[in-house]
Amino acid sequence: MTRTFAPSVAVRAVSRDIRAQEDSRRPAASPTNVVLIGPPGAGKGTQATRLARWLSVPTISTGDMLRRAVQSGSAIGLAVKAVLERGELIEDATMTEIVAARLAEADTEAGFVLDGFPRNVDQAVALDSLLEQRGDLIAVELAVPEGAIIRRLGQRRVCERCGRNADPLSGTPPKVCPCGGAFRQRSDDTETVIRERLRTYDRATKPLIDFYRQRHSLRAIDGTLAPDLVAAQISQIIDAVFDHAAS
Ligand code: ADP
């Protein structure tokens, strides 16, 4: 793993189109810092995008940032490609550097929705240091059992251009996204790699749930519910936690 990349290369690749568009929540008195936790395929990406739009804060998806780095052929992309394809985790120092650089950007001052970071307790401790004096943080767990995950990920097709998921309920899955890009299977969505990602989740990421529970910052949601219901529950949680914190 090389450490020679400039974080800004990966960081510039982060999606910037997630801005206030519809039904925005009224501005909060303090930053709304949210972390989504859940196994691969729990729906974190979908919910992160919706939630960030509603809160008018950016989504920070480390998986998307890394995949874009791979596509761009940058130094960080070349360094992480094989790790991603094995379903293992990128080393903590690299990830923390990427996230630190992103959180240093001005658009995160009012808060953010983090999807994919932290992914283990050491990353959570690193995030705590990055967030000193930056308001409260709430971790929302999307709980989905393993059988459902394997089914979802095996069927998932993602637009290679804009990253949108093909609608899994639409009879014959479409091959082309409305943006014109092709829907393809992610290279880490094969059954062997999915199982490795689930093992990695159990070993490294699940302990995070206790970490946040112990400090009373964890809220859990049934991630098998329909996306609209999951989104509604997340908004209720955010309103309860952050309005309460502000009052
Ligand atoms: P998943 O659906 O498995 O949650 P993501 O799109 O979030 O997928 O991430 C894809 C891959 O990127 C992971 O399997 C891992 O290799 C790498 N990755 C993303 N975020 C992190 C992180 N915080 N720490 C280490 N590796 C990460």
PDB file of C-alpha atoms in Angstrom, residues 38-223:
ATOM      1  CA  GLY A  38     -24.733  -1.693   8.246  1.00  0.00           C
ATOM      2  CA  PRO A  39     -23.550  -4.686   6.256  1.00  0.00           C
ATOM      3  CA  PRO A  40     -22.835  -4.393   2.545  1.00  0.00           C
ATOM      4  CA  GLY A  41     -26.144  -4.134   0.697  1.00  0.00           C
ATOM      5  CA  ALA A  42     -28.058  -2.791   3.713  1.00  0.00           C
ATOM      6  CA  GLY A  43     -29.093   0.256   1.700  1.00  0.00           C
ATOM      7  CA  LYS A  44     -26.617   2.740   3.180  1.00  0.00           C
ATOM      8  CA  GLY A  45     -25.829   4.357  -0.176  1.00  0.00           C
ATOM      9  CA  THR A  46     -29.496   4.885  -1.089  1.00  0.00           C
ATOM     10  CA  GLN A  47     -30.383   6.226   2.335  1.00  0.00           C
ATOM     11  CA  ALA A  48     -27.260   8.386   2.584  1.00  0.00           C
ATOM     12  CA  THR A  49     -28.138  10.181  -0.651  1.00  0.00           C
ATOM     13  CA  ARG A  50     -31.754  10.799   0.412  1.00  0.00           C
ATOM     14  CA  LEU A  51     -30.857  11.863   3.904  1.00  0.00           C
ATOM     15  CA  ALA A  52     -28.094  14.213   2.808  1.00  0.00           C
ATOM     16  CA  ARG A  53     -30.420  15.895   0.328  1.00  0.00           C
ATOM     17  CA  TRP A  54     -33.034  16.392   3.038  1.00  0.00           C
ATOM     18  CA  LEU A  55     -30.481  17.770   5.477  1.00  0.00           C
ATOM     19  CA  SER A  56     -28.723  19.885   2.811  1.00  0.00           C
ATOM     20  CA  VAL A  57     -25.369  18.404   3.781  1.00  0.00           C
ATOM     21  CA  PRO A  58     -22.943  16.350   1.665  1.00  0.00           C
ATOM     22  CA  THR A  59     -22.756  12.571   1.543  1.00  0.00           C
ATOM     23  CA  ILE A  60     -19.292  11.184   2.083  1.00  0.00           C
ATOM     24  CA  SER A  61     -19.215   7.651   0.667  1.00  0.00           C
ATOM     25  CA  THR A  62     -15.784   6.107   1.027  1.00  0.00           C
ATOM     26  CA  GLY A  63     -16.690   3.176  -1.272  1.00  0.00           C
ATOM     27  CA  ASP A  64     -17.654   5.607  -4.067  1.00  0.00           C
ATOM     28  CA  MET A  65     -14.517   7.658  -3.507  1.00  0.00           C
ATOM     29  CA  LEU A  66     -12.341   4.559  -3.756  1.00  0.00           C
ATOM     30  CA  ARG A  67     -14.120   3.204  -6.838  1.00  0.00           C
ATOM     31  CA  ARG A  68     -13.702   6.549  -8.585  1.00  0.00           C
ATOM     32  CA  ALA A  69     -10.041   6.555  -7.703  1.00  0.00           C
ATOM     33  CA  VAL A  70      -9.737   3.080  -9.266  1.00  0.00           C
ATOM     34  CA  GLN A  71     -11.549   4.239 -12.433  1.00  0.00           C
ATOM     35  CA  SER A  72      -9.351   7.312 -12.712  1.00  0.00           C
ATOM     36  CA  GLY A  73      -6.189   5.203 -12.582  1.00  0.00           C
ATOM     37  CA  SER A  74      -4.683   7.515  -9.932  1.00  0.00           C
ATOM     38  CA  ALA A  75      -1.948   6.340  -7.568  1.00  0.00           C
ATOM     39  CA  ILE A  76      -4.424   5.677  -4.786  1.00  0.00           C
ATOM     40  CA  GLY A  77      -6.680   3.867  -7.274  1.00  0.00           C
ATOM     41  CA  LEU A  78      -3.900   1.530  -8.380  1.00  0.00           C
ATOM     42  CA  ALA A  79      -2.941   0.899  -4.776  1.00  0.00           C
ATOM     43  CA  VAL A  80      -6.436  -0.025  -3.580  1.00  0.00           C
ATOM     44  CA  LYS A  81      -7.853  -1.912  -6.605  1.00  0.00           C
ATOM     45  CA  ALA A  82      -6.761  -5.406  -5.542  1.00  0.00           C
ATOM     46  CA  VAL A  83      -7.860  -4.887  -1.926  1.00  0.00           C
ATOM     47  CA  LEU A  84     -11.324  -3.795  -3.056  1.00  0.00           C
ATOM     48  CA  GLU A  85     -11.609  -6.797  -5.354  1.00  0.00           C
ATOM     49  CA  ARG A  86     -10.790  -9.173  -2.504  1.00  0.00           C
ATOM     50  CA  GLY A  87     -13.467  -7.562  -0.296  1.00  0.00           C
ATOM     51  CA  GLU A  88     -10.923  -6.607   2.367  1.00  0.00           C
ATOM     52  CA  LEU A  89     -10.470  -3.260   4.080  1.00  0.00           C
ATOM     53  CA  ILE A  90      -8.126  -0.492   2.985  1.00  0.00           C
ATOM     54  CA  GLU A  91      -5.695   0.365   5.754  1.00  0.00           C
ATOM     55  CA  ASP A  92      -6.910   2.756   8.422  1.00  0.00           C
ATOM     56  CA  ALA A  93      -4.255   5.443   7.929  1.00  0.00           C
ATOM     57  CA  THR A  94      -5.110   5.829   4.253  1.00  0.00           C
ATOM     58  CA  MET A  95      -8.842   5.935   4.884  1.00  0.00           C
ATOM     59  CA  THR A  96      -8.495   8.399   7.728  1.00  0.00           C
ATOM     60  CA  GLU A  97      -6.363  10.668   5.558  1.00  0.00           C
ATOM     61  CA  ILE A  98      -8.964  10.613   2.779  1.00  0.00           C
ATOM     62  CA  VAL A  99     -11.840  11.353   5.161  1.00  0.00           C
ATOM     63  CA  ALA A 100      -9.887  14.039   7.041  1.00  0.00           C
ATOM     64  CA  ALA A 101      -9.222  15.875   3.794  1.00  0.00           C
ATOM     65  CA  ARG A 102     -12.912  15.671   2.839  1.00  0.00           C
ATOM     66  CA  LEU A 103     -14.073  16.884   6.258  1.00  0.00           C
ATOM     67  CA  ALA A 104     -11.719  19.845   5.948  1.00  0.00           C
ATOM     68  CA  GLU A 105     -13.852  21.156   3.081  1.00  0.00           C
ATOM     69  CA  ALA A 106     -16.238  23.980   3.912  1.00  0.00           C
ATOM     70  CA  ASP A 107     -19.433  22.250   2.775  1.00  0.00           C
ATOM     71  CA  THR A 108     -19.216  19.817   5.715  1.00  0.00           C
ATOM     72  CA  GLU A 109     -19.455  22.561   8.350  1.00  0.00           C
ATOM     73  CA  ALA A 110     -23.230  22.171   8.740  1.00  0.00           C
ATOM     74  CA  GLY A 111     -22.848  18.402   8.952  1.00  0.00           C
ATOM     75  CA  PHE A 112     -22.533  15.351   6.702  1.00  0.00           C
ATOM     76  CA  VAL A 113     -23.761  11.827   6.138  1.00  0.00           C
ATOM     77  CA  LEU A 114     -20.910   9.332   6.246  1.00  0.00           C
ATOM     78  CA  ASP A 115     -21.428   6.047   4.393  1.00  0.00           C
ATOM     79  CA  GLY A 116     -18.599   3.518   4.738  1.00  0.00           C
ATOM     80  CA  PHE A 117     -16.530   5.235   7.414  1.00  0.00           C
ATOM     81  CA  PRO A 118     -15.833   4.422  10.185  1.00  0.00           C
ATOM     82  CA  ARG A 119     -15.649   0.708   9.442  1.00  0.00           C
ATOM     83  CA  ASN A 120     -13.869  -0.410  12.588  1.00  0.00           C
ATOM     84  CA  VAL A 121     -13.295   0.924  16.095  1.00  0.00           C
ATOM     85  CA  ASP A 122      -9.884   2.452  15.292  1.00  0.00           C
ATOM     86  CA  GLN A 123     -11.464   4.485  12.484  1.00  0.00           C
ATOM     87  CA  ALA A 124     -14.229   5.576  14.876  1.00  0.00           C
ATOM     88  CA  VAL A 125     -11.624   6.823  17.340  1.00  0.00           C
ATOM     89  CA  ALA A 126      -9.879   8.680  14.496  1.00  0.00           C
ATOM     90  CA  LEU A 127     -13.209  10.228  13.494  1.00  0.00           C
ATOM     91  CA  ASP A 128     -13.755  11.425  17.066  1.00  0.00           C
ATOM     92  CA  SER A 129     -10.500  13.368  16.916  1.00  0.00           C
ATOM     93  CA  LEU A 130     -11.422  14.858  13.544  1.00  0.00           C
ATOM     94  CA  LEU A 131     -14.764  16.012  14.944  1.00  0.00           C
ATOM     95  CA  GLU A 132     -13.612  17.699  18.125  1.00  0.00           C
ATOM     96  CA  GLN A 133     -15.587  20.950  18.513  1.00  0.00           C
ATOM     97  CA  ARG A 134     -17.778  20.037  15.559  1.00  0.00           C
ATOM     98  CA  GLY A 135     -20.985  19.016  17.323  1.00  0.00           C
ATOM     99  CA  ASP A 136     -22.694  15.732  18.109  1.00  0.00           C
ATOM    100  CA  LEU A 137     -22.612  12.638  15.982  1.00  0.00           C
ATOM    101  CA  ILE A 138     -25.309  10.023  15.652  1.00  0.00           C
ATOM    102  CA  ALA A 139     -24.754   6.507  14.296  1.00  0.00           C
ATOM    103  CA  VAL A 140     -27.722   4.892  12.545  1.00  0.00           C
ATOM    104  CA  GLU A 141     -27.540   1.135  12.097  1.00  0.00           C
ATOM    105  CA  LEU A 142     -29.422  -0.446   9.178  1.00  0.00           C
ATOM    106  CA  ALA A 143     -29.910  -4.043  10.272  1.00  0.00           C
ATOM    107  CA  VAL A 144     -30.417  -6.659   7.527  1.00  0.00           C
ATOM    108  CA  PRO A 145     -29.936 -10.429   7.928  1.00  0.00           C
ATOM    109  CA  GLU A 146     -27.254 -12.231   5.924  1.00  0.00           C
ATOM    110  CA  GLY A 147     -29.597 -14.201   3.640  1.00  0.00           C
ATOM    111  CA  ALA A 148     -31.280 -11.004   2.437  1.00  0.00           C
ATOM    112  CA  ILE A 149     -27.893  -9.364   1.866  1.00  0.00           C
ATOM    113  CA  ILE A 150     -26.629 -12.176  -0.347  1.00  0.00           C
ATOM    114  CA  ARG A 151     -29.816 -12.053  -2.424  1.00  0.00           C
ATOM    115  CA  ARG A 152     -29.735  -8.258  -2.751  1.00  0.00           C
ATOM    116  CA  LEU A 153     -26.081  -7.999  -3.702  1.00  0.00           C
ATOM    117  CA  GLY A 154     -26.213 -10.894  -6.167  1.00  0.00           C
ATOM    118  CA  GLN A 155     -29.007  -9.060  -8.034  1.00  0.00           C
ATOM    119  CA  ARG A 156     -27.568  -5.554  -7.717  1.00  0.00           C
ATOM    120  CA  ARG A 157     -26.663  -3.715 -10.918  1.00  0.00           C
ATOM    121  CA  VAL A 158     -25.044  -0.292 -10.668  1.00  0.00           C
ATOM    122  CA  CYS A 159     -24.712   2.406 -13.343  1.00  0.00           C
ATOM    123  CA  GLU A 160     -21.055   2.635 -14.305  1.00  0.00           C
ATOM    124  CA  ARG A 161     -21.464   6.349 -15.046  1.00  0.00           C
ATOM    125  CA  CYS A 162     -23.596   7.876 -12.252  1.00  0.00           C
ATOM    126  CA  GLY A 163     -23.552   5.117  -9.605  1.00  0.00           C
ATOM    127  CA  ARG A 164     -27.339   4.770  -9.416  1.00  0.00           C
ATOM    128  CA  ASN A 165     -28.731   1.282  -8.633  1.00  0.00           C
ATOM    129  CA  ALA A 166     -31.055  -0.370 -11.167  1.00  0.00           C
ATOM    130  CA  ASP A 167     -34.524  -0.858  -9.670  1.00  0.00           C
ATOM    131  CA  PRO A 168     -34.468  -4.493  -8.487  1.00  0.00           C
ATOM    132  CA  LEU A 169     -38.260  -4.709  -8.598  1.00  0.00           C
ATOM    133  CA  SER A 170     -38.612  -3.777 -12.249  1.00  0.00           C
ATOM    134  CA  GLY A 171     -39.278  -7.207 -13.866  1.00  0.00           C
ATOM    135  CA  THR A 172     -36.446  -7.583 -16.363  1.00  0.00           C
ATOM    136  CA  PRO A 173     -33.614  -5.481 -14.972  1.00  0.00           C
ATOM    137  CA  PRO A 174     -32.853  -2.544 -17.292  1.00  0.00           C
ATOM    138  CA  LYS A 175     -29.453  -2.582 -18.974  1.00  0.00           C
ATOM    139  CA  VAL A 176     -29.133   1.171 -19.478  1.00  0.00           C
ATOM    140  CA  CYS A 177     -29.497   3.867 -16.826  1.00  0.00           C
ATOM    141  CA  PRO A 178     -31.602   7.015 -17.516  1.00  0.00           C
ATOM    142  CA  CYS A 179     -28.270   8.898 -17.613  1.00  0.00           C
ATOM    143  CA  GLY A 180     -27.145   6.743 -20.567  1.00  0.00           C
ATOM    144  CA  GLY A 181     -24.546   4.725 -18.621  1.00  0.00           C
ATOM    145  CA  ALA A 182     -24.611   0.908 -18.607  1.00  0.00           C
ATOM    146  CA  PHE A 183     -25.852  -0.987 -15.550  1.00  0.00           C
ATOM    147  CA  ARG A 184     -23.218  -3.534 -14.511  1.00  0.00           C
ATOM    148  CA  GLN A 185     -22.471  -5.839 -11.626  1.00  0.00           C
ATOM    149  CA  ARG A 186     -19.860  -4.378  -9.275  1.00  0.00           C
ATOM    150  CA  SER A 187     -16.661  -6.417  -9.418  1.00  0.00           C
ATOM    151  CA  ASP A 188     -16.964  -7.067  -5.659  1.00  0.00           C
ATOM    152  CA  ASP A 189     -20.594  -8.254  -5.914  1.00  0.00           C
ATOM    153  CA  THR A 190     -19.698 -11.845  -6.808  1.00  0.00           C
ATOM    154  CA  GLU A 191     -20.726 -14.491  -4.301  1.00  0.00           C
ATOM    155  CA  THR A 192     -17.192 -15.274  -3.069  1.00  0.00           C
ATOM    156  CA  VAL A 193     -16.363 -11.613  -2.514  1.00  0.00           C
ATOM    157  CA  ILE A 194     -19.756 -10.900  -0.936  1.00  0.00           C
ATOM    158  CA  ARG A 195     -19.076 -13.639   1.633  1.00  0.00           C
ATOM    159  CA  GLU A 196     -15.643 -12.168   2.350  1.00  0.00           C
ATOM    160  CA  ARG A 197     -17.175  -8.685   2.773  1.00  0.00           C
ATOM    161  CA  LEU A 198     -19.723 -10.125   5.195  1.00  0.00           C
ATOM    162  CA  ARG A 199     -16.935 -11.826   7.187  1.00  0.00           C
ATOM    163  CA  THR A 200     -15.049  -8.536   7.253  1.00  0.00           C
ATOM    164  CA  TYR A 201     -18.213  -6.793   8.438  1.00  0.00           C
ATOM    165  CA  ASP A 202     -18.765  -9.273  11.285  1.00  0.00           C
ATOM    166  CA  ARG A 203     -15.167  -9.144  12.424  1.00  0.00           C
ATOM    167  CA  ALA A 204     -14.275  -5.475  11.997  1.00  0.00           C
ATOM    168  CA  THR A 205     -17.430  -3.386  11.700  1.00  0.00           C
ATOM    169  CA  LYS A 206     -19.930  -5.003  14.072  1.00  0.00           C
ATOM    170  CA  PRO A 207     -17.909  -4.007  17.157  1.00  0.00           C
ATOM    171  CA  LEU A 208     -18.645  -0.407  16.150  1.00  0.00           C
ATOM    172  CA  ILE A 209     -22.259  -0.965  17.057  1.00  0.00           C
ATOM    173  CA  ASP A 210     -21.316  -1.524  20.711  1.00  0.00           C
ATOM    174  CA  PHE A 211     -18.861   1.353  20.554  1.00  0.00           C
ATOM    175  CA  TYR A 212     -21.641   3.788  19.642  1.00  0.00           C
ATOM    176  CA  ARG A 213     -24.251   2.075  21.827  1.00  0.00           C
ATOM    177  CA  GLN A 214     -22.107   2.546  24.920  1.00  0.00           C
ATOM    178  CA  ARG A 215     -22.008   6.275  24.385  1.00  0.00           C
ATOM    179  CA  HIS A 216     -25.764   6.398  23.632  1.00  0.00           C
ATOM    180  CA  SER A 217     -25.193   7.578  20.060  1.00  0.00           C
ATOM    181  CA  LEU A 218     -26.632   4.524  18.333  1.00  0.00           C
ATOM    182  CA  ARG A 219     -30.087   4.144  16.797  1.00  0.00           C
ATOM    183  CA  ALA A 220     -31.058   0.931  14.991  1.00  0.00           C
ATOM    184  CA  ILE A 221     -33.548   0.528  12.147  1.00  0.00           C
ATOM    185  CA  ASP A 222     -34.921  -2.550  10.387  1.00  0.00           C
ATOM    186  CA  GLY A 223     -33.212  -2.275   6.998  1.00  0.00           C
TER     187      GLY A 223
END
